Coordinates of C-alpha atoms in Angstrom, one line a residue:
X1014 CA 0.0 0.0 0.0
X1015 CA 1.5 3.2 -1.1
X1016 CA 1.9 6.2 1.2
X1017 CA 0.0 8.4 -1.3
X1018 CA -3.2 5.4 -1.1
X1019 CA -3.0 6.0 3.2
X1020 CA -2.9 9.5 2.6
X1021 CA -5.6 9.5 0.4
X1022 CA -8.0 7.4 2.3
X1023 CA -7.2 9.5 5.3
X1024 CA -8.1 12.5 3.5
X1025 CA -11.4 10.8 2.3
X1026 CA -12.4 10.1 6.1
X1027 CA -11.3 13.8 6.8
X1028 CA -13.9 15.2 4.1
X1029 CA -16.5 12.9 4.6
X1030 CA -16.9 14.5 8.0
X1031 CA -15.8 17.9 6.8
X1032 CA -18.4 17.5 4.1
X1033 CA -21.3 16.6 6.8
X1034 CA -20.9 19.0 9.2
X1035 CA -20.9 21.5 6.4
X1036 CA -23.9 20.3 4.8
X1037 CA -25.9 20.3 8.1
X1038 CA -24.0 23.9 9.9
X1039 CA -27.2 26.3 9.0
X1040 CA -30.2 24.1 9.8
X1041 CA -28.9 22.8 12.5
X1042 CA -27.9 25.9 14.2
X1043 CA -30.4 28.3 12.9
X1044 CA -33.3 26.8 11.5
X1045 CA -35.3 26.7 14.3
X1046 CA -38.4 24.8 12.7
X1047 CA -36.5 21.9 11.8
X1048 CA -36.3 21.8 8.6
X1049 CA -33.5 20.4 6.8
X1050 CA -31.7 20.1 3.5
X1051 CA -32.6 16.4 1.6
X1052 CA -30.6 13.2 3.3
X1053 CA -27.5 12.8 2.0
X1054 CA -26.6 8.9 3.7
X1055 CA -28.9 6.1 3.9
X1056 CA -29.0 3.3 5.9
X1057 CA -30.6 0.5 4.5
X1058 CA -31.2 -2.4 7.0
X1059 CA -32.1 -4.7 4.2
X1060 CA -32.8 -8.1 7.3
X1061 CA -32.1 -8.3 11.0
X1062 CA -31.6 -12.1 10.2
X1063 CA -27.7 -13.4 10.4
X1064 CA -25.9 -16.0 10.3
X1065 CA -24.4 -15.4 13.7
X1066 CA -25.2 -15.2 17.1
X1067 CA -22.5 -12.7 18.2
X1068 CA -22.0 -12.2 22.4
X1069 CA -22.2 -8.4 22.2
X1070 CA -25.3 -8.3 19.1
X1071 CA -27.9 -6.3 20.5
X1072 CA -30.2 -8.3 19.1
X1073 CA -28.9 -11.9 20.6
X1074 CA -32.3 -12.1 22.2
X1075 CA -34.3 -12.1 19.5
X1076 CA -32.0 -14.4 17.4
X1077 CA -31.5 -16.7 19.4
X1078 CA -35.8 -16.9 20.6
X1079 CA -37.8 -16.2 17.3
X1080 CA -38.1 -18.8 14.9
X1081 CA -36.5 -17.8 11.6
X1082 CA -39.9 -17.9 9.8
X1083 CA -41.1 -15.4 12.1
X1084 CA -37.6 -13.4 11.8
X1085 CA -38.6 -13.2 8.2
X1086 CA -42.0 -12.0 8.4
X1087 CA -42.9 -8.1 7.5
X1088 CA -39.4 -7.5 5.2
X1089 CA -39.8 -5.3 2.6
X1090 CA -39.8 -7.4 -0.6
X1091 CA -37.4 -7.0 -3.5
X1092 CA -39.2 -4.6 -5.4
X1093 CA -40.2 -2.7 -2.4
X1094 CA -36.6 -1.9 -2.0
X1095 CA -36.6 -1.3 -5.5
X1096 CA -38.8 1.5 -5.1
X1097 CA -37.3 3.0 -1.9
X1098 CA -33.7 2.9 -3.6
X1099 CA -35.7 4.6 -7.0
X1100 CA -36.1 7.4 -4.4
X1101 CA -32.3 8.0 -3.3
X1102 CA -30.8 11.0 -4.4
X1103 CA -28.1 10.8 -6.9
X1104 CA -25.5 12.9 -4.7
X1105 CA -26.2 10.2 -1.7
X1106 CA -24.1 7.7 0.1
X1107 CA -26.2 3.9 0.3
X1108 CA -25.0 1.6 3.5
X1109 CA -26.5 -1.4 3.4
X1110 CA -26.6 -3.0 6.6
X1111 CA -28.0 -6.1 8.4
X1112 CA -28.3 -8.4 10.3
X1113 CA -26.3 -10.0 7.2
X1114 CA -27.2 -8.3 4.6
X1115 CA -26.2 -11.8 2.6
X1116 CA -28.5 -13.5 3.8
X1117 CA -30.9 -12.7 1.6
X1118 CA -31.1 -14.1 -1.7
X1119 CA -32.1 -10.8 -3.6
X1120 CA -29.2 -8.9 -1.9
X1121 CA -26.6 -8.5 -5.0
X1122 CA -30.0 -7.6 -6.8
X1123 CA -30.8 -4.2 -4.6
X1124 CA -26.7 -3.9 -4.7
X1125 CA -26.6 -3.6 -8.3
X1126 CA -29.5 -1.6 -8.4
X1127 CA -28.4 0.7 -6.1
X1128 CA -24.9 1.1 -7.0
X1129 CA -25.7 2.2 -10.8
X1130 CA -27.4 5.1 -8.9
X1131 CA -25.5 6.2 -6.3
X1132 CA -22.4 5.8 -4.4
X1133 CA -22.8 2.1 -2.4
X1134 CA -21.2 0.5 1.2
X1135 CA -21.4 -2.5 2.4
X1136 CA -21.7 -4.1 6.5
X1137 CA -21.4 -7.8 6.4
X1138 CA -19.1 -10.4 7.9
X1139 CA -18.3 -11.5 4.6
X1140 CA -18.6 -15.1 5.9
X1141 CA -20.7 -15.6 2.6
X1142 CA -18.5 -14.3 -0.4
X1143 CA -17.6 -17.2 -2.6
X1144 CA -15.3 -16.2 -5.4
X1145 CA -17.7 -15.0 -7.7
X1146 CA -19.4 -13.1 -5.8
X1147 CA -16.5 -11.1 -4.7
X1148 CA -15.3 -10.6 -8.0
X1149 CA -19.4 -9.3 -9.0
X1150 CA -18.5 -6.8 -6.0
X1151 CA -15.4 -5.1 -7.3
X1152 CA -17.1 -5.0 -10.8
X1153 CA -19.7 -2.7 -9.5
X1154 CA -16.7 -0.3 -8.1
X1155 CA -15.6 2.9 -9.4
X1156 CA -11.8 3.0 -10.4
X1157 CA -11.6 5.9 -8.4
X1158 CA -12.7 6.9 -5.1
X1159 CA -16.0 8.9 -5.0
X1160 CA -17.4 8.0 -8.0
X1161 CA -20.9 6.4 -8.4
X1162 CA -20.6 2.6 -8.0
X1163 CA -19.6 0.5 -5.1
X1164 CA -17.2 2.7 -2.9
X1165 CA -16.7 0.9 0.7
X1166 CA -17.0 -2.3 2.1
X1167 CA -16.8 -3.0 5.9
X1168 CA -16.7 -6.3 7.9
X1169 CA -16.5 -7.0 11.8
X1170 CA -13.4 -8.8 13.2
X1171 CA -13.4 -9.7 16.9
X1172 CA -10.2 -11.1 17.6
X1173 CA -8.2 -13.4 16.0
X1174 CA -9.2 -17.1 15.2
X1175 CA -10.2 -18.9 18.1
X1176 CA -11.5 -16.0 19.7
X1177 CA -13.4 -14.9 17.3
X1178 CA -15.4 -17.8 16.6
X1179 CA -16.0 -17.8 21.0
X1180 CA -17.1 -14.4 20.5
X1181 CA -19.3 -14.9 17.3
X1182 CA -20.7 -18.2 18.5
X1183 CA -19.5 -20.4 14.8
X1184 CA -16.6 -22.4 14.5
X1185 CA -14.9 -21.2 11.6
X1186 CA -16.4 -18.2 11.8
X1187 CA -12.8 -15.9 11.6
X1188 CA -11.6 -18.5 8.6
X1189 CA -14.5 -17.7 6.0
X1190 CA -14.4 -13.5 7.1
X1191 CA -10.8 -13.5 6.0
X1192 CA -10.9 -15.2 3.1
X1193 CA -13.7 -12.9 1.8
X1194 CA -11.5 -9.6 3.1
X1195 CA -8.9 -11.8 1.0
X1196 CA -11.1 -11.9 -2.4
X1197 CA -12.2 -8.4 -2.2
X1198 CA -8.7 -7.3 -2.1
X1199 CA -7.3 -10.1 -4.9
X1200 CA -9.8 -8.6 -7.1
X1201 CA -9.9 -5.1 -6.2
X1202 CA -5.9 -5.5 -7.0
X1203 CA -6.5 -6.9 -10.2
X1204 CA -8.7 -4.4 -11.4
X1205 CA -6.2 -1.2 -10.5
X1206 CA -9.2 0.3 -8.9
X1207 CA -9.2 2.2 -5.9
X1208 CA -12.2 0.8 -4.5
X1209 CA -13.8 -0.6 -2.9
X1210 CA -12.0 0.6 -0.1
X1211 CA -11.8 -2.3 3.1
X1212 CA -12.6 -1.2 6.3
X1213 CA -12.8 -4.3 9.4
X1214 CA -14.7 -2.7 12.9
X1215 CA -13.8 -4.3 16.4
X1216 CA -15.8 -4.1 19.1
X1217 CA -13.9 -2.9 22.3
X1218 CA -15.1 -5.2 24.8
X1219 CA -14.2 -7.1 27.7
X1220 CA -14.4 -10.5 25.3
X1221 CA -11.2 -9.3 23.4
X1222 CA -9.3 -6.6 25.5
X1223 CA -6.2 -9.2 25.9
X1224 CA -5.9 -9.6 22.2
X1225 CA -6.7 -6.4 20.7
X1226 CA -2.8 -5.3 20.2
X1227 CA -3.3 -8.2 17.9
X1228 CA -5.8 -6.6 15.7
X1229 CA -3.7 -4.4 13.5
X1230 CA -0.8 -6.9 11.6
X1231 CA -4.0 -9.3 11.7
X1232 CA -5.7 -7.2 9.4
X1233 CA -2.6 -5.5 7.4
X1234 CA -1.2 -9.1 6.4
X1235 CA -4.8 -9.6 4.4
X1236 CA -4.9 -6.1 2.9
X1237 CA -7.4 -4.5 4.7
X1238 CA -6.9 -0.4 4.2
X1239 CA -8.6 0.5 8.0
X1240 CA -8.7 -0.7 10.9
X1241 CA -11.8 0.8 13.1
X1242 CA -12.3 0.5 17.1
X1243 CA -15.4 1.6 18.0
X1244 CA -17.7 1.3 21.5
X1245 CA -20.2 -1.6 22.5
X1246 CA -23.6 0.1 23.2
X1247 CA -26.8 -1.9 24.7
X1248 CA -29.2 1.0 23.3
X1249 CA -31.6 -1.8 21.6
X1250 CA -31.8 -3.8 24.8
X1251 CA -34.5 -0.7 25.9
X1252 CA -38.1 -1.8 25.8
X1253 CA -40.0 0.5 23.4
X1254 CA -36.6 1.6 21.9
X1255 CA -37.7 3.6 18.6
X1256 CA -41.1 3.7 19.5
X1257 CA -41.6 5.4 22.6
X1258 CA -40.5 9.3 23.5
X1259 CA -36.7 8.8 23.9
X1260 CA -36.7 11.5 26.5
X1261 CA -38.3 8.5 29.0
X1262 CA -35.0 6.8 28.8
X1263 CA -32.6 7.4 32.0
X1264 CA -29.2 6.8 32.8
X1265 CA -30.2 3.4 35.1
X1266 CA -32.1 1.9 33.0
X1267 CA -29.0 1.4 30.3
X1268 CA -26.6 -2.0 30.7
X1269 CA -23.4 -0.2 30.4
X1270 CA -20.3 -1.9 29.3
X1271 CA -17.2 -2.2 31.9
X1272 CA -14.0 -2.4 31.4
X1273 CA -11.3 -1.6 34.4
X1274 CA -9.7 1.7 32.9
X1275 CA -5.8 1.0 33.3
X1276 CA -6.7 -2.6 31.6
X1277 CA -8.2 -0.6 28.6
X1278 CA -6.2 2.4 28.3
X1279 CA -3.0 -0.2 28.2
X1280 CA -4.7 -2.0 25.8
X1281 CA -5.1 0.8 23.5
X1282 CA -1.9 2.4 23.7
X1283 CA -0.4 -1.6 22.8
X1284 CA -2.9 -1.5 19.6
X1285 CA -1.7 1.8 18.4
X1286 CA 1.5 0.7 18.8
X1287 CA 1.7 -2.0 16.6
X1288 CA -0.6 -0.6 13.7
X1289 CA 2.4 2.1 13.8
X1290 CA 4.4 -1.2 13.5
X1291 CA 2.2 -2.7 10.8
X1292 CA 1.6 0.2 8.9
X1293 CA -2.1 0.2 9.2
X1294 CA -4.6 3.5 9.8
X1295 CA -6.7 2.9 13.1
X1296 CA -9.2 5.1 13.9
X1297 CA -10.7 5.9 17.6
X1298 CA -14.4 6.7 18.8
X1299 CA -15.2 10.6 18.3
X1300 CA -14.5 11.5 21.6
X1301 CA -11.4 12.4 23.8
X1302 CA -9.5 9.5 25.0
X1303 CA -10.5 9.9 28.6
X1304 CA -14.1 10.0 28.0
X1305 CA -13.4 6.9 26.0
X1306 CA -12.2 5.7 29.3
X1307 CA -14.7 7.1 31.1
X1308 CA -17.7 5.5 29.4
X1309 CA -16.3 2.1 29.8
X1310 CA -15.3 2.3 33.4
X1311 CA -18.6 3.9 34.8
X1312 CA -18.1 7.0 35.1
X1313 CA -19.7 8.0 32.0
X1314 CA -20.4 11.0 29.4
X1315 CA -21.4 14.7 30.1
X1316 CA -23.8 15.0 27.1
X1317 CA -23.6 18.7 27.2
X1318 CA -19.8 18.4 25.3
X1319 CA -21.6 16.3 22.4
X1320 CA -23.7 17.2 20.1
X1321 CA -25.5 15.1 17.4
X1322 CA -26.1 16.1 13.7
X1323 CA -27.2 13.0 12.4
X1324 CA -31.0 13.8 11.9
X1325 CA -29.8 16.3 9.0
X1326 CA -27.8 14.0 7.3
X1327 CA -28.9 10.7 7.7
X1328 CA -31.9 8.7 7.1
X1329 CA -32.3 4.7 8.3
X1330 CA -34.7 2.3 6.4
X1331 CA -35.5 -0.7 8.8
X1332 CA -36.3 -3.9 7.4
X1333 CA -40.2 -3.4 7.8
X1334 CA -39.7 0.0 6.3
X1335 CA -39.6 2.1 9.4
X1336 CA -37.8 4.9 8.8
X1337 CA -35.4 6.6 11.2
X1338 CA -33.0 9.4 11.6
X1339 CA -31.4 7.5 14.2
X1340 CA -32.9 4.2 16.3
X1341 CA -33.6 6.4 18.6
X1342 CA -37.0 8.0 17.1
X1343 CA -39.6 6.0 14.1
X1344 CA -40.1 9.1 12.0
X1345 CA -42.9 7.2 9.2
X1346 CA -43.0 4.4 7.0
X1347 CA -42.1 4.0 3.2
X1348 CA -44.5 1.3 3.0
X1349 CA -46.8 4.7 3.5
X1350 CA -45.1 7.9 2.8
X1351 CA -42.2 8.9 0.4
X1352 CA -38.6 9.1 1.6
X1353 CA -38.8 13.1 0.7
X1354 CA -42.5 13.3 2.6
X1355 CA -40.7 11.5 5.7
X1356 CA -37.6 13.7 5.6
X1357 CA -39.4 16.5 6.7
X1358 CA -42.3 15.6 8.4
X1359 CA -43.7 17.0 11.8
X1360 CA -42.1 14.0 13.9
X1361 CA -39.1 14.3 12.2
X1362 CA -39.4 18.2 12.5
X1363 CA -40.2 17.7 16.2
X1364 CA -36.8 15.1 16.8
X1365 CA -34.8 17.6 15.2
X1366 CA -35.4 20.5 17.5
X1367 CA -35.1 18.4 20.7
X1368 CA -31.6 17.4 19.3
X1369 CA -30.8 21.0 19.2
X1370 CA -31.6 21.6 22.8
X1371 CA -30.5 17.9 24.4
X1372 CA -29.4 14.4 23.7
X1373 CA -30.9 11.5 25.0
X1374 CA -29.5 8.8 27.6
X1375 CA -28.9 6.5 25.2
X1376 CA -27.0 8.3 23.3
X1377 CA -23.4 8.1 25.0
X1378 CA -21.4 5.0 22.7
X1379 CA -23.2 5.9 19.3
X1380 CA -20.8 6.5 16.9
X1381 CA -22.8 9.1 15.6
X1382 CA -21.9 11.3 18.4
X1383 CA -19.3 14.6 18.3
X1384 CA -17.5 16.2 20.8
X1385 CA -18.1 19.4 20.6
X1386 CA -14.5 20.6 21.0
X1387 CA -12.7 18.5 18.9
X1388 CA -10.8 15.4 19.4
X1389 CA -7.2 15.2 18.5
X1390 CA -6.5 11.4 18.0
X1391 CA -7.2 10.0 14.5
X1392 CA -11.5 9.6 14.6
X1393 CA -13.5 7.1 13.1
X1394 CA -15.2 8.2 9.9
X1395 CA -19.0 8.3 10.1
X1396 CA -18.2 6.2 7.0
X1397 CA -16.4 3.9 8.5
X1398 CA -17.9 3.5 11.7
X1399 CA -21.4 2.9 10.4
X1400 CA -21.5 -0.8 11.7
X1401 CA -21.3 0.6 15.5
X1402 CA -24.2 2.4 14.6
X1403 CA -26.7 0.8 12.7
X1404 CA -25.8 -2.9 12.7
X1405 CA -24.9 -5.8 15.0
X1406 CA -22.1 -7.0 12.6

């Protein structure tokens, strides 16, 4: 990997962010009524069906308890996403997430739909990417970074081997993510494109604190261009989370992560030290280190030096069409209303001005938040970090 490629990638991360706190400065500080300029990302959360049972997924319970014909029930059927994707802006960023996105049938349909369109990312584990499906992949990618096609594809890695699969719940788990990293980046290389770029997201967590120095020449010896840490959050664990007025929530009611803070700020200084050593980018929360430390060790987050632009940005599709501007808040239905009716509408309206007075208890972990001052270590990319945010990897 040249230095010019690092340099470049970093300085796509740098606009990305650059680009969406731009876009969202005046509504968000001066438009009072909520209004906002169109979405420019989209989350699409095509299933919540996997092919894993991972320890930290915020939706173990369900997996594990409903029967997969009843996981199945309500999706949005092919042409139903169709029709949603028919709606996305041109300009805009698609993330598919999951779930596993792969695991439905139709899946490399709505991604070659959408990626004719629009600029397109992926969230999967990559456990399912036979050859020729990875080489279908890096056909729908632009040569060159931002243009339309098939830009970024992300995958979770826990640990390596052994505890990966403990912490994912499969036995071979780690063997079948790696070799589909490995085939993205064989044919991405034998294209002489850029993209897509290959981005893996671990999971701080108690589970893999011991081995997460081990993360970074892990993920450089199989070509992977980013190496993400990002926070565990229990957010979905709420009952009536996304239905009920997120203002309910409080501080007590949230199953916090621990982690002893010497433990985890030894651990991270290790990491960084070897992906200096291995040559690989890793990128931190968006926050200061010692509120990083803080919010694992129980001290957690003063929400008045964050502050949340995601509502003017982003727009979620669940998998039975609810829309969202973050899990927080259901906004409408494209099953009932247009994406551009829903973008605007008086709940939407109403979530945005509460945002611009207060954030919610749930909020400490997304990676959606921002300090407000700044944070001087390397951040992860909204981009990048998507999987913390929308998907349980």
């Amino acid at each position: 990997m040249s230095t010019h490629d690092k340099q470049s990638r970093f300085q796509l991360s740098r606009l990305y962010d650059f680009a969406q706190r731009a876009y969202s400065e005046v509504p968000y500080r001066y438009v009072k009524s909520g209004y906002s300029l169109p979405a420019w990302h989209y989350f699409i959360e095509v299933t919540r069906r996997c092919n894993l049972r991972c320890k930290m997924c915020q939706y173990i319970d369900w997996l594990e308890n409903v029967p997969v014909k009843e996981q199945r029930q309500g999706e949005l059927s092919t042409q139903e996403w169709l029709d949603v994707l028919a709606q996305v802006q041109r300009f805009s960023l698609v993330t598919f997430t999951g779930g596993e996105a792969f695991v439905r049938k139709d899946f490399m349909e709505l991604l070659t739909f959408a990626s004719r369109r629009s600029r397109t990312h992926f969230i999967s584990n990559t456990t399912m990417l036979p050859e020729e499906r990875a080489e279908a992949i890096v056909n729908l990618a632009p040569r060159r970074t931002g243009g339309m096609g098939f830009n970024f594809a992300g995958t979770s890695i826990e640990g390596p081997g052994e505890r990966h699969d403990e912490i994912r719940k499969l036995r071979g788990a780690w063997d079948k993510s790696m070799s589909g990293i490995r085939l993205l980046r064989k044919y991405r290389d034998a294209s002489g494109k850029q993209c897509p770029h290959i981005h893996v997201t671990t999971v701080i967590q108690q589970d893999n604190l011991d081995v997460l120095h081990l993360m970074p020449k892990m993920v450089a010896e199989v070509g992977v261009d980013v190496l993400n840490l990002v926070t565990e959050t229990r957010m979905h664990d709420l009952p009536g989370f996304g239905e009920v007025d997120p203002s309910s929530f409080e501080n007590e009611q949230m199953a916090w992560p621990y982690i002893e803070r010497r433990a985890l700020a030894e651990a991270l200084d290790r990491t960084l030290v070897e992906a200096k050593m291995a040559g690989v980018e890793v990128r931190l929360p968006r926050m200061p280190r010692a509120d990083l430390l803080d919010y694992y060790d129980g001290t957690g987050l003063d929400l008045h030096a964050y502050q949340c632009r995601n509502a003017w940005n982003t727009l979620i599709i669940g998998r039975l069409g609810d829309a969202y501007p973050c899990w927080l808040q259901k906004v409408g239905n494209v099953r009932e209303d247009s994406l551009r009716s829903i973008w605007n509408n008086a709940t939407m309206r109403e979530f945005r001005q509460t945002c611009q007075q207060k954030l919610f208890a749930p909020c400490p972990g997304c990676c959606f938040l921002e300090h407000r001052g700044g944070v001087t270590e390397a951040p992860t990319g909204a981009v990048d970090a998507a999987i913390g945010a929308t998907s349980t990897g």
